[in-house]
mmCIF file with all atom_site columns, C-alpha atoms in Angstrom:
data_model
loop_
_atom_site.group_PDB
_atom_site.id
_atom_site.type_symbol
_atom_site.label_atom_id
_atom_site.label_alt_id
_atom_site.label_comp_id
_atom_site.label_asym_id
_atom_site.label_entity_id
_atom_site.label_seq_id
_atom_site.pdbx_PDB_ins_code
_atom_site.Cartn_x
_atom_site.Cartn_y
_atom_site.Cartn_z
_atom_site.occupancy
_atom_site.B_iso_or_equiv
_atom_site.pdbx_formal_charge
_atom_site.auth_seq_id
_atom_site.auth_comp_id
_atom_site.auth_asym_id
_atom_site.auth_atom_id
_atom_site.pdbx_PDB_model_num
ATOM 1   C CA . SER A 1 1   ? 140.967 -160.877 -105.500 1.00 84.00 ? 11  SER A CA 1
ATOM 2   C CA . GLN A 1 2   ? 139.471 -161.746 -102.155 1.00 86.00 ? 12  GLN A CA 1
ATOM 3   C CA . THR A 1 3   ? 136.080 -160.595 -100.957 1.00 91.00 ? 13  THR A CA 1
ATOM 4   C CA . ILE A 1 4   ? 134.180 -161.119 -97.746  1.00 95.00 ? 14  ILE A CA 1
ATOM 5   C CA . HIS A 1 5   ? 130.417 -161.083 -97.458  1.00 95.00 ? 15  HIS A CA 1
ATOM 6   C CA . GLN A 1 6   ? 128.134 -160.779 -94.469  1.00 97.00 ? 16  GLN A CA 1
ATOM 7   C CA . TRP A 1 7   ? 124.385 -161.046 -94.252  1.00 95.00 ? 17  TRP A CA 1
ATOM 8   C CA . PRO A 1 8   ? 122.024 -159.786 -93.335  1.00 96.00 ? 18  PRO A CA 1
ATOM 9   C CA . ALA A 1 9   ? 123.173 -156.174 -93.298  1.00 95.00 ? 19  ALA A CA 1
ATOM 10  C CA . THR A 1 10  ? 120.667 -155.209 -90.612  1.00 96.00 ? 20  THR A CA 1
ATOM 11  C CA . LEU A 1 11  ? 118.503 -157.230 -88.276  1.00 96.00 ? 21  LEU A CA 1
ATOM 12  C CA . VAL A 1 12  ? 115.930 -156.405 -85.626  1.00 97.00 ? 22  VAL A CA 1
ATOM 13  C CA . GLN A 1 13  ? 115.061 -159.294 -83.347  1.00 97.00 ? 23  GLN A CA 1
ATOM 14  C CA . PRO A 1 14  ? 113.025 -159.598 -80.132  1.00 97.00 ? 24  PRO A CA 1
ATOM 15  C CA . VAL A 1 15  ? 114.596 -160.742 -76.887  1.00 97.00 ? 25  VAL A CA 1
ATOM 16  C CA . GLY A 1 16  ? 114.603 -164.519 -76.628  1.00 96.00 ? 26  GLY A CA 1
ATOM 17  C CA . SER A 1 17  ? 114.595 -165.160 -80.361  1.00 97.00 ? 27  SER A CA 1
ATOM 18  C CA . PRO A 1 18  ? 117.323 -167.136 -82.169  1.00 97.00 ? 28  PRO A CA 1
ATOM 19  C CA . LEU A 1 19  ? 120.083 -165.621 -84.252  1.00 96.00 ? 29  LEU A CA 1
ATOM 20  C CA . SER A 1 20  ? 122.091 -166.699 -87.256  1.00 97.00 ? 30  SER A CA 1
ATOM 21  C CA . LEU A 1 21  ? 124.610 -164.424 -88.968  1.00 97.00 ? 31  LEU A CA 1
ATOM 22  C CA . GLU A 1 22  ? 126.615 -165.667 -91.886  1.00 97.00 ? 32  GLU A CA 1
ATOM 23  C CA . CYS A 1 23  ? 130.011 -164.736 -93.261  1.00 97.00 ? 33  CYS A CA 1
ATOM 24  C CA . THR A 1 24  ? 131.645 -166.098 -96.398  1.00 97.00 ? 34  THR A CA 1
ATOM 25  C CA . VAL A 1 25  ? 135.018 -165.412 -97.956  1.00 96.00 ? 35  VAL A CA 1
ATOM 26  C CA . GLU A 1 26  ? 135.866 -165.742 -101.636 1.00 95.00 ? 36  GLU A CA 1
ATOM 27  C CA . GLY A 1 27  ? 139.182 -165.920 -103.428 1.00 92.00 ? 37  GLY A CA 1
ATOM 28  C CA . THR A 1 28  ? 141.294 -167.579 -100.756 1.00 90.00 ? 38  THR A CA 1
ATOM 29  C CA . SER A 1 29  ? 141.580 -170.911 -98.988  1.00 89.00 ? 39  SER A CA 1
ATOM 30  C CA . ASN A 1 30  ? 142.305 -171.972 -95.403  1.00 90.00 ? 40  ASN A CA 1
ATOM 31  C CA . PRO A 1 31  ? 141.773 -168.488 -93.982  1.00 92.00 ? 41  PRO A CA 1
ATOM 32  C CA . ASN A 1 32  ? 141.710 -167.670 -90.310  1.00 92.00 ? 42  ASN A CA 1
ATOM 33  C CA . LEU A 1 33  ? 138.214 -166.359 -89.584  1.00 94.00 ? 43  LEU A CA 1
ATOM 34  C CA . TYR A 1 34  ? 137.085 -164.012 -86.830  1.00 94.00 ? 44  TYR A CA 1
ATOM 35  C CA . TRP A 1 35  ? 133.852 -162.646 -85.347  1.00 96.00 ? 45  TRP A CA 1
ATOM 36  C CA . TYR A 1 36  ? 133.963 -159.286 -83.589  1.00 95.00 ? 46  TYR A CA 1
ATOM 37  C CA . ARG A 1 37  ? 131.312 -157.173 -81.903  1.00 95.00 ? 47  ARG A CA 1
ATOM 38  C CA . GLN A 1 38  ? 131.412 -153.405 -81.757  1.00 93.00 ? 48  GLN A CA 1
ATOM 39  C CA . ALA A 1 39  ? 129.068 -151.890 -79.193  1.00 87.00 ? 49  ALA A CA 1
ATOM 40  C CA . ALA A 1 40  ? 128.321 -148.189 -78.956  1.00 78.00 ? 50  ALA A CA 1
ATOM 41  C CA . GLY A 1 41  ? 131.151 -146.334 -77.247  1.00 73.00 ? 51  GLY A CA 1
ATOM 42  C CA . ARG A 1 42  ? 133.307 -149.424 -76.966  1.00 77.00 ? 52  ARG A CA 1
ATOM 43  C CA . GLY A 1 43  ? 136.123 -150.893 -78.977  1.00 82.00 ? 53  GLY A CA 1
ATOM 44  C CA . LEU A 1 44  ? 136.001 -154.015 -81.080  1.00 91.00 ? 54  LEU A CA 1
ATOM 45  C CA . GLN A 1 45  ? 135.641 -157.146 -78.993  1.00 90.00 ? 55  GLN A CA 1
ATOM 46  C CA . LEU A 1 46  ? 136.861 -160.440 -80.415  1.00 92.00 ? 56  LEU A CA 1
ATOM 47  C CA . LEU A 1 47  ? 134.160 -163.068 -79.918  1.00 94.00 ? 57  LEU A CA 1
ATOM 48  C CA . PHE A 1 48  ? 135.382 -166.147 -81.804  1.00 94.00 ? 58  PHE A CA 1
ATOM 49  C CA . TYR A 1 49  ? 138.152 -167.164 -84.139  1.00 91.00 ? 59  TYR A CA 1
ATOM 50  C CA . SER A 1 50  ? 138.760 -170.231 -86.239  1.00 93.00 ? 60  SER A CA 1
ATOM 51  C CA . VAL A 1 51  ? 141.894 -171.653 -87.853  1.00 90.00 ? 61  VAL A CA 1
ATOM 52  C CA . GLY A 1 52  ? 140.082 -174.424 -89.717  1.00 91.00 ? 62  GLY A CA 1
ATOM 53  C CA . ILE A 1 53  ? 136.837 -176.298 -90.323  1.00 92.00 ? 63  ILE A CA 1
ATOM 54  C CA . GLY A 1 54  ? 135.217 -177.248 -87.044  1.00 90.00 ? 64  GLY A CA 1
ATOM 55  C CA . GLN A 1 55  ? 137.925 -175.473 -85.014  1.00 91.00 ? 65  GLN A CA 1
ATOM 56  C CA . ILE A 1 56  ? 136.435 -172.651 -82.963  1.00 92.00 ? 66  ILE A CA 1
ATOM 57  C CA . SER A 1 57  ? 137.989 -170.725 -80.107  1.00 90.00 ? 67  SER A CA 1
ATOM 58  C CA . SER A 1 58  ? 135.791 -168.605 -77.869  1.00 89.00 ? 68  SER A CA 1
ATOM 59  C CA . GLU A 1 59  ? 137.097 -165.426 -76.346  1.00 85.00 ? 69  GLU A CA 1
ATOM 60  C CA . VAL A 1 60  ? 134.155 -164.275 -74.278  1.00 81.00 ? 70  VAL A CA 1
ATOM 61  C CA . PRO A 1 61  ? 131.756 -166.539 -72.363  1.00 66.00 ? 71  PRO A CA 1
ATOM 62  C CA . GLN A 1 62  ? 128.237 -165.624 -73.414  1.00 79.00 ? 72  GLN A CA 1
ATOM 63  C CA . ASN A 1 63  ? 125.115 -166.925 -75.060  1.00 89.00 ? 73  ASN A CA 1
ATOM 64  C CA . LEU A 1 64  ? 126.633 -166.771 -78.538  1.00 94.00 ? 74  LEU A CA 1
ATOM 65  C CA . SER A 1 65  ? 128.247 -169.608 -80.440  1.00 95.00 ? 75  SER A CA 1
ATOM 66  C CA . ALA A 1 66  ? 130.099 -169.947 -83.723  1.00 96.00 ? 76  ALA A CA 1
ATOM 67  C CA . SER A 1 67  ? 130.502 -172.679 -86.286  1.00 96.00 ? 77  SER A CA 1
ATOM 68  C CA . ARG A 1 68  ? 132.613 -173.212 -89.378  1.00 96.00 ? 78  ARG A CA 1
ATOM 69  C CA . PRO A 1 69  ? 130.891 -175.845 -91.501  1.00 94.00 ? 79  PRO A CA 1
ATOM 70  C CA . GLN A 1 70  ? 132.983 -175.103 -94.597  1.00 94.00 ? 80  GLN A CA 1
ATOM 71  C CA . ASP A 1 71  ? 136.451 -173.703 -95.184  1.00 94.00 ? 81  ASP A CA 1
ATOM 72  C CA . ARG A 1 72  ? 135.246 -170.239 -96.120  1.00 95.00 ? 82  ARG A CA 1
ATOM 73  C CA . GLN A 1 73  ? 132.009 -170.034 -94.138  1.00 96.00 ? 83  GLN A CA 1
ATOM 74  C CA . PHE A 1 74  ? 131.678 -168.761 -90.594  1.00 97.00 ? 84  PHE A CA 1
ATOM 75  C CA . ILE A 1 75  ? 128.363 -168.587 -88.739  1.00 97.00 ? 85  ILE A CA 1
ATOM 76  C CA . LEU A 1 76  ? 127.482 -166.766 -85.530  1.00 97.00 ? 86  LEU A CA 1
ATOM 77  C CA . SER A 1 77  ? 124.459 -168.078 -83.655  1.00 96.00 ? 87  SER A CA 1
ATOM 78  C CA . SER A 1 78  ? 122.409 -167.708 -80.542  1.00 96.00 ? 88  SER A CA 1
ATOM 79  C CA . LYS A 1 79  ? 119.524 -169.750 -79.217  1.00 95.00 ? 89  LYS A CA 1
ATOM 80  C CA . LYS A 1 80  ? 118.053 -166.865 -77.211  1.00 96.00 ? 90  LYS A CA 1
ATOM 81  C CA . LEU A 1 81  ? 119.055 -163.254 -77.746  1.00 96.00 ? 91  LEU A CA 1
ATOM 82  C CA . LEU A 1 82  ? 119.563 -160.803 -74.899  1.00 94.00 ? 92  LEU A CA 1
ATOM 83  C CA . LEU A 1 83  ? 119.230 -157.027 -75.046  1.00 94.00 ? 93  LEU A CA 1
ATOM 84  C CA . SER A 1 84  ? 122.974 -156.823 -74.449  1.00 91.00 ? 94  SER A CA 1
ATOM 85  C CA . ASP A 1 85  ? 123.604 -158.683 -77.712  1.00 93.00 ? 95  ASP A CA 1
ATOM 86  C CA . SER A 1 86  ? 122.735 -155.546 -79.683  1.00 94.00 ? 96  SER A CA 1
ATOM 87  C CA . GLY A 1 87  ? 125.675 -154.181 -81.627  1.00 94.00 ? 97  GLY A CA 1
ATOM 88  C CA . PHE A 1 88  ? 127.564 -154.174 -84.880  1.00 95.00 ? 98  PHE A CA 1
ATOM 89  C CA . TYR A 1 89  ? 128.944 -157.602 -85.760  1.00 97.00 ? 99  TYR A CA 1
ATOM 90  C CA . LEU A 1 90  ? 131.971 -157.816 -87.979  1.00 96.00 ? 100 LEU A CA 1
ATOM 91  C CA . CYS A 1 91  ? 133.509 -160.831 -89.628  1.00 97.00 ? 101 CYS A CA 1
ATOM 92  C CA . ALA A 1 92  ? 137.143 -160.790 -90.675  1.00 95.00 ? 102 ALA A CA 1
ATOM 93  C CA . TRP A 1 93  ? 139.616 -163.074 -92.375  1.00 94.00 ? 103 TRP A CA 1
ATOM 94  C CA . ALA A 1 94  ? 143.381 -163.342 -92.496  1.00 91.00 ? 104 ALA A CA 1
ATOM 95  C CA . ARG A 1 95  ? 145.863 -165.611 -94.189  1.00 85.00 ? 105 ARG A CA 1
ATOM 96  C CA . LEU A 1 96  ? 147.466 -168.253 -92.019  1.00 75.00 ? 106 LEU A CA 1
ATOM 97  C CA . GLY A 1 97  ? 150.508 -167.063 -90.135  1.00 69.00 ? 107 GLY A CA 1
ATOM 98  C CA . LEU A 1 98  ? 151.281 -164.255 -87.775  1.00 62.00 ? 108 LEU A CA 1
ATOM 99  C CA . ALA A 1 99  ? 152.253 -161.584 -90.237  1.00 65.00 ? 109 ALA A CA 1
ATOM 100 C CA . GLY A 1 100 ? 149.044 -161.288 -92.213  1.00 75.00 ? 110 GLY A CA 1
ATOM 101 C CA . GLN A 1 101 ? 146.607 -158.443 -92.381  1.00 84.00 ? 111 GLN A CA 1
ATOM 102 C CA . GLN A 1 102 ? 143.028 -158.837 -91.281  1.00 90.00 ? 112 GLN A CA 1
ATOM 103 C CA . TYR A 1 103 ? 140.326 -157.893 -93.761  1.00 92.00 ? 113 TYR A CA 1
ATOM 104 C CA . PHE A 1 104 ? 136.865 -157.025 -92.565  1.00 94.00 ? 114 PHE A CA 1
ATOM 105 C CA . GLY A 1 105 ? 133.404 -157.543 -93.977  1.00 95.00 ? 115 GLY A CA 1
ATOM 106 C CA . PRO A 1 106 ? 130.714 -154.868 -94.185  1.00 95.00 ? 116 PRO A CA 1
ATOM 107 C CA . GLY A 1 107 ? 129.140 -155.846 -90.872  1.00 95.00 ? 117 GLY A CA 1
ATOM 108 C CA . THR A 1 108 ? 125.664 -156.658 -89.554  1.00 96.00 ? 118 THR A CA 1
ATOM 109 C CA . ARG A 1 109 ? 123.782 -154.164 -87.391  1.00 96.00 ? 119 ARG A CA 1
ATOM 110 C CA . LEU A 1 110 ? 121.792 -156.182 -84.816  1.00 96.00 ? 120 LEU A CA 1
ATOM 111 C CA . THR A 1 111 ? 119.148 -154.529 -82.657  1.00 96.00 ? 121 THR A CA 1
ATOM 112 C CA . VAL A 1 112 ? 117.529 -156.642 -79.983  1.00 96.00 ? 122 VAL A CA 1
ATOM 113 C CA . THR A 1 113 ? 114.203 -155.186 -78.830  1.00 96.00 ? 123 THR A CA 1
ATOM 114 C CA . LYS B 2 1   ? 147.226 -158.174 -71.127  1.00 88.00 ? 23  LYS B CA 1
ATOM 115 C CA . GLN B 2 2   ? 147.709 -155.899 -74.117  1.00 92.00 ? 24  GLN B CA 1
ATOM 116 C CA . GLU B 2 3   ? 145.990 -152.529 -73.980  1.00 94.00 ? 25  GLU B CA 1
ATOM 117 C CA . VAL B 2 4   ? 145.783 -150.091 -76.868  1.00 96.00 ? 26  VAL B CA 1
ATOM 118 C CA . THR B 2 5   ? 145.022 -146.428 -76.278  1.00 96.00 ? 27  THR B CA 1
ATOM 119 C CA . GLN B 2 6   ? 144.089 -143.747 -78.765  1.00 96.00 ? 28  GLN B CA 1
ATOM 120 C CA . ILE B 2 7   ? 143.866 -140.181 -77.530  1.00 94.00 ? 29  ILE B CA 1
ATOM 121 C CA . PRO B 2 8   ? 142.021 -137.942 -78.148  1.00 93.00 ? 30  PRO B CA 1
ATOM 122 C CA . ALA B 2 9   ? 138.749 -139.710 -78.895  1.00 94.00 ? 31  ALA B CA 1
ATOM 123 C CA . ALA B 2 10  ? 137.752 -137.001 -81.363  1.00 95.00 ? 32  ALA B CA 1
ATOM 124 C CA . LEU B 2 11  ? 139.539 -134.407 -83.431  1.00 96.00 ? 33  LEU B CA 1
ATOM 125 C CA . SER B 2 12  ? 138.312 -131.589 -85.664  1.00 97.00 ? 34  SER B CA 1
ATOM 126 C CA . VAL B 2 13  ? 140.634 -129.829 -88.092  1.00 96.00 ? 35  VAL B CA 1
ATOM 127 C CA . PRO B 2 14  ? 140.272 -127.438 -91.041  1.00 97.00 ? 36  PRO B CA 1
ATOM 128 C CA . GLU B 2 15  ? 140.774 -128.760 -94.534  1.00 97.00 ? 37  GLU B CA 1
ATOM 129 C CA . GLY B 2 16  ? 144.357 -128.766 -95.739  1.00 97.00 ? 38  GLY B CA 1
ATOM 130 C CA . GLU B 2 17  ? 145.932 -129.276 -92.351  1.00 96.00 ? 39  GLU B CA 1
ATOM 131 C CA . ASN B 2 18  ? 148.548 -131.963 -91.794  1.00 97.00 ? 40  ASN B CA 1
ATOM 132 C CA . LEU B 2 19  ? 147.681 -134.050 -88.776  1.00 96.00 ? 41  LEU B CA 1
ATOM 133 C CA . VAL B 2 20  ? 148.976 -136.850 -86.601  1.00 97.00 ? 42  VAL B CA 1
ATOM 134 C CA . LEU B 2 21  ? 146.896 -139.529 -84.921  1.00 97.00 ? 43  LEU B CA 1
ATOM 135 C CA . ASN B 2 22  ? 148.502 -141.313 -81.989  1.00 97.00 ? 44  ASN B CA 1
ATOM 136 C CA . CYS B 2 23  ? 148.288 -144.885 -80.783  1.00 98.00 ? 45  CYS B CA 1
ATOM 137 C CA . SER B 2 24  ? 150.025 -146.432 -77.789  1.00 98.00 ? 46  SER B CA 1
ATOM 138 C CA . PHE B 2 25  ? 150.202 -150.023 -76.603  1.00 97.00 ? 47  PHE B CA 1
ATOM 139 C CA . THR B 2 26  ? 151.404 -151.560 -73.361  1.00 96.00 ? 48  THR B CA 1
ATOM 140 C CA . ASP B 2 27  ? 153.106 -154.785 -74.517  1.00 93.00 ? 49  ASP B CA 1
ATOM 141 C CA . SER B 2 28  ? 155.899 -154.304 -77.040  1.00 92.00 ? 50  SER B CA 1
ATOM 142 C CA . ALA B 2 29  ? 155.920 -158.007 -77.998  1.00 91.00 ? 51  ALA B CA 1
ATOM 143 C CA . ILE B 2 30  ? 153.863 -157.531 -81.149  1.00 92.00 ? 52  ILE B CA 1
ATOM 144 C CA . TYR B 2 31  ? 154.039 -159.005 -84.627  1.00 91.00 ? 53  TYR B CA 1
ATOM 145 C CA . ASN B 2 32  ? 152.488 -156.121 -86.450  1.00 92.00 ? 54  ASN B CA 1
ATOM 146 C CA . LEU B 2 33  ? 150.321 -153.046 -86.141  1.00 95.00 ? 55  LEU B CA 1
ATOM 147 C CA . GLN B 2 34  ? 147.479 -152.126 -88.423  1.00 95.00 ? 56  GLN B CA 1
ATOM 148 C CA . TRP B 2 35  ? 145.675 -148.846 -88.979  1.00 97.00 ? 57  TRP B CA 1
ATOM 149 C CA . PHE B 2 36  ? 142.052 -149.028 -90.092  1.00 96.00 ? 58  PHE B CA 1
ATOM 150 C CA . ARG B 2 37  ? 139.464 -146.548 -91.240  1.00 97.00 ? 59  ARG B CA 1
ATOM 151 C CA . GLN B 2 38  ? 135.779 -146.944 -90.388  1.00 95.00 ? 60  GLN B CA 1
ATOM 152 C CA . ASP B 2 39  ? 133.021 -144.849 -91.922  1.00 95.00 ? 61  ASP B CA 1
ATOM 153 C CA . PRO B 2 40  ? 129.729 -144.604 -89.980  1.00 91.00 ? 62  PRO B CA 1
ATOM 154 C CA . GLY B 2 41  ? 127.777 -147.854 -90.146  1.00 88.00 ? 63  GLY B CA 1
ATOM 155 C CA . LYS B 2 42  ? 130.425 -149.555 -92.251  1.00 91.00 ? 64  LYS B CA 1
ATOM 156 C CA . GLY B 2 43  ? 133.086 -152.196 -91.828  1.00 92.00 ? 65  GLY B CA 1
ATOM 157 C CA . LEU B 2 44  ? 136.769 -151.553 -91.334  1.00 94.00 ? 66  LEU B CA 1
ATOM 158 C CA . THR B 2 45  ? 139.075 -150.729 -94.213  1.00 94.00 ? 67  THR B CA 1
ATOM 159 C CA . SER B 2 46  ? 142.729 -151.556 -93.730  1.00 93.00 ? 68  SER B CA 1
ATOM 160 C CA . LEU B 2 47  ? 144.938 -148.538 -94.404  1.00 96.00 ? 69  LEU B CA 1
ATOM 161 C CA . LEU B 2 48  ? 148.447 -149.585 -93.483  1.00 95.00 ? 70  LEU B CA 1
ATOM 162 C CA . LEU B 2 49  ? 150.159 -152.594 -91.946  1.00 93.00 ? 71  LEU B CA 1
ATOM 163 C CA . ILE B 2 50  ? 153.543 -152.263 -90.261  1.00 94.00 ? 72  ILE B CA 1
ATOM 164 C CA . GLN B 2 51  ? 155.435 -155.423 -89.383  1.00 92.00 ? 73  GLN B CA 1
ATOM 165 C CA . SER B 2 52  ? 157.328 -155.420 -86.098  1.00 91.00 ? 74  SER B CA 1
ATOM 166 C CA . SER B 2 53  ? 160.642 -155.241 -87.957  1.00 92.00 ? 75  SER B CA 1
ATOM 167 C CA . GLN B 2 54  ? 159.596 -152.130 -89.883  1.00 94.00 ? 76  GLN B CA 1
ATOM 168 C CA . ARG B 2 55  ? 159.642 -148.499 -88.819  1.00 95.00 ? 77  ARG B CA 1
ATOM 169 C CA . GLU B 2 56  ? 157.126 -147.015 -91.219  1.00 95.00 ? 78  GLU B CA 1
ATOM 170 C CA . GLN B 2 57  ? 154.791 -147.565 -94.148  1.00 95.00 ? 79  GLN B CA 1
ATOM 171 C CA . THR B 2 58  ? 153.416 -145.088 -96.641  1.00 96.00 ? 80  THR B CA 1
ATOM 172 C CA . SER B 2 59  ? 150.371 -145.056 -98.873  1.00 95.00 ? 81  SER B CA 1
ATOM 173 C CA . GLY B 2 60  ? 149.512 -141.889 -100.729 1.00 96.00 ? 82  GLY B CA 1
ATOM 174 C CA . ARG B 2 61  ? 148.931 -139.106 -98.206  1.00 97.00 ? 83  ARG B CA 1
ATOM 175 C CA . LEU B 2 62  ? 149.176 -141.514 -95.300  1.00 97.00 ? 84  LEU B CA 1
ATOM 176 C CA . ASN B 2 63  ? 152.304 -142.430 -93.391  1.00 98.00 ? 85  ASN B CA 1
ATOM 177 C CA . ALA B 2 64  ? 152.358 -144.709 -90.381  1.00 97.00 ? 86  ALA B CA 1
ATOM 178 C CA . SER B 2 65  ? 155.319 -145.114 -88.070  1.00 97.00 ? 87  SER B CA 1
ATOM 179 C CA . LEU B 2 66  ? 156.044 -147.682 -85.396  1.00 97.00 ? 88  LEU B CA 1
ATOM 180 C CA . ASP B 2 67  ? 158.317 -147.444 -82.376  1.00 96.00 ? 89  ASP B CA 1
ATOM 181 C CA . LYS B 2 68  ? 157.924 -150.859 -80.845  1.00 93.00 ? 90  LYS B CA 1
ATOM 182 C CA . SER B 2 69  ? 160.250 -150.296 -77.925  1.00 92.00 ? 91  SER B CA 1
ATOM 183 C CA . SER B 2 70  ? 158.287 -147.300 -76.686  1.00 95.00 ? 92  SER B CA 1
ATOM 184 C CA . GLY B 2 71  ? 154.909 -148.819 -77.577  1.00 96.00 ? 93  GLY B CA 1
ATOM 185 C CA . ARG B 2 72  ? 153.853 -146.069 -79.961  1.00 97.00 ? 94  ARG B CA 1
ATOM 186 C CA . SER B 2 73  ? 152.576 -145.608 -83.473  1.00 98.00 ? 95  SER B CA 1
ATOM 187 C CA . THR B 2 74  ? 151.478 -142.540 -85.354  1.00 98.00 ? 96  THR B CA 1
ATOM 188 C CA . LEU B 2 75  ? 149.369 -142.108 -88.456  1.00 98.00 ? 97  LEU B CA 1
ATOM 189 C CA . TYR B 2 76  ? 150.269 -138.980 -90.373  1.00 98.00 ? 98  TYR B CA 1
ATOM 190 C CA . ILE B 2 77  ? 147.708 -137.583 -92.799  1.00 98.00 ? 99  ILE B CA 1
ATOM 191 C CA . ALA B 2 78  ? 148.995 -134.933 -95.178  1.00 97.00 ? 100 ALA B CA 1
ATOM 192 C CA . ALA B 2 79  ? 146.823 -132.170 -96.593  1.00 97.00 ? 101 ALA B CA 1
ATOM 193 C CA . SER B 2 80  ? 143.630 -133.407 -94.969  1.00 97.00 ? 102 SER B CA 1
ATOM 194 C CA . GLN B 2 81  ? 140.377 -133.386 -96.953  1.00 97.00 ? 103 GLN B CA 1
ATOM 195 C CA . PRO B 2 82  ? 136.704 -133.575 -95.890  1.00 97.00 ? 104 PRO B CA 1
ATOM 196 C CA . GLY B 2 83  ? 136.663 -137.099 -97.341  1.00 97.00 ? 105 GLY B CA 1
ATOM 197 C CA . ASP B 2 84  ? 139.159 -138.120 -94.674  1.00 97.00 ? 106 ASP B CA 1
ATOM 198 C CA . SER B 2 85  ? 136.458 -137.675 -92.038  1.00 98.00 ? 107 SER B CA 1
ATOM 199 C CA . ALA B 2 86  ? 136.006 -141.072 -90.380  1.00 97.00 ? 108 ALA B CA 1
ATOM 200 C CA . THR B 2 87  ? 137.029 -143.046 -87.321  1.00 96.00 ? 109 THR B CA 1
ATOM 201 C CA . TYR B 2 88  ? 140.614 -144.297 -87.361  1.00 98.00 ? 110 TYR B CA 1
ATOM 202 C CA . LEU B 2 89  ? 141.487 -147.378 -85.344  1.00 97.00 ? 111 LEU B CA 1
ATOM 203 C CA . CYS B 2 90  ? 144.825 -148.934 -84.612  1.00 96.00 ? 112 CYS B CA 1
ATOM 204 C CA . ALA B 2 91  ? 145.261 -152.569 -83.688  1.00 96.00 ? 113 ALA B CA 1
ATOM 205 C CA . VAL B 2 92  ? 148.241 -154.662 -82.643  1.00 95.00 ? 114 VAL B CA 1
ATOM 206 C CA . LYS B 2 93  ? 148.719 -158.345 -83.265  1.00 92.00 ? 115 LYS B CA 1
ATOM 207 C CA . GLY B 2 94  ? 150.302 -160.376 -80.504  1.00 86.00 ? 116 GLY B CA 1
ATOM 208 C CA . ALA B 2 95  ? 151.828 -163.826 -80.393  1.00 77.00 ? 117 ALA B CA 1
ATOM 209 C CA . ASN B 2 96  ? 148.388 -165.382 -80.110  1.00 75.00 ? 118 ASN B CA 1
ATOM 210 C CA . SER B 2 97  ? 147.560 -164.062 -83.595  1.00 76.00 ? 119 SER B CA 1
ATOM 211 C CA . LYS B 2 98  ? 144.764 -161.940 -82.194  1.00 84.00 ? 120 LYS B CA 1
ATOM 212 C CA . LEU B 2 99  ? 144.275 -158.245 -82.776  1.00 90.00 ? 121 LEU B CA 1
ATOM 213 C CA . THR B 2 100 ? 143.800 -155.859 -79.876  1.00 92.00 ? 122 THR B CA 1
ATOM 214 C CA . PHE B 2 101 ? 142.069 -152.659 -80.932  1.00 94.00 ? 123 PHE B CA 1
ATOM 215 C CA . GLY B 2 102 ? 142.046 -149.156 -79.616  1.00 95.00 ? 124 GLY B CA 1
ATOM 216 C CA . LYS B 2 103 ? 138.694 -147.384 -79.343  1.00 93.00 ? 125 LYS B CA 1
ATOM 217 C CA . GLY B 2 104 ? 139.489 -145.154 -82.276  1.00 95.00 ? 126 GLY B CA 1
ATOM 218 C CA . ILE B 2 105 ? 139.800 -141.473 -83.045  1.00 96.00 ? 127 ILE B CA 1
ATOM 219 C CA . THR B 2 106 ? 136.868 -139.814 -84.788  1.00 96.00 ? 128 THR B CA 1
ATOM 220 C CA . LEU B 2 107 ? 138.266 -137.274 -87.226  1.00 97.00 ? 129 LEU B CA 1
ATOM 221 C CA . SER B 2 108 ? 136.252 -134.450 -88.701  1.00 97.00 ? 130 SER B CA 1
ATOM 222 C CA . VAL B 2 109 ? 137.826 -132.354 -91.453  1.00 97.00 ? 131 VAL B CA 1
ATOM 223 C CA . ARG B 2 110 ? 135.983 -129.061 -91.899  1.00 96.00 ? 132 ARG B CA 1
ATOM 224 C CA . PRO B 2 111 ? 135.707 -127.606 -95.429  1.00 94.00 ? 133 PRO B CA 1
#
C-alpha cells in the first residue's frame, strides 16, 4: 500500500529565517506530487506540482520554491520567511494520468512569528 | 477559471439525521470530482471519487452524485453520527490535471 509522509508536523519560525519542508511517498513510482497551502478561512491553494524528477511547475509567484531531487521526494523551501507564509502545508500525490485520485499527507503547521 | 462553491459554510444537525452537502462548479469540462474529509489539524482523507462519465459513487453510508452538465455534486450522508463531524471539501480536476477546491462545509453532528 502507498503512504505519504510529511515532516515536521509543526514548525515555528521567525520572520526572515529559512524553511525546508519534506514530503516522501512510499509504495508507488513516478507519482505526480503537489504542495498546497491552507490558510485560515481560505481554501486549499496549489503552490507547486511536479510530474517528474527536476520538473517543477509553480502556480503562485512568491518567496517559496520547490524541488524534487528523487522520484518520491518533494521539498518546499524558502530563503526568507514572511508572516504571510504561515499556514497548513499539505503534500499530495497522484498516479500519472488525469483520472487518478489525489492522496494527501498529514500536513505541516507552520507559524511564522 | 474554474470556481468551486460549497454552501453553507457550516451545518449543525442532530444525530441520526440524513443530510446532503452541496458543491457547485462553474466549468463543466472536468475529469473527475473528489470529496474529502478533513478533521481539525489533520490532512485530507479521500472519501469518494466520481469520474466525469459516472453519475454516482457509494461507500458505506456515503453517496456522492455528479451532474456535470449543471455543474453540481452532492454528498449524501445517511444516519449521521457524531463521528461524522468534520469539514467536507469537494474538488474538481480539470484538463490541466490540477484540483480546484471549494472552501468546505464544516459539519457538526450533535449527540
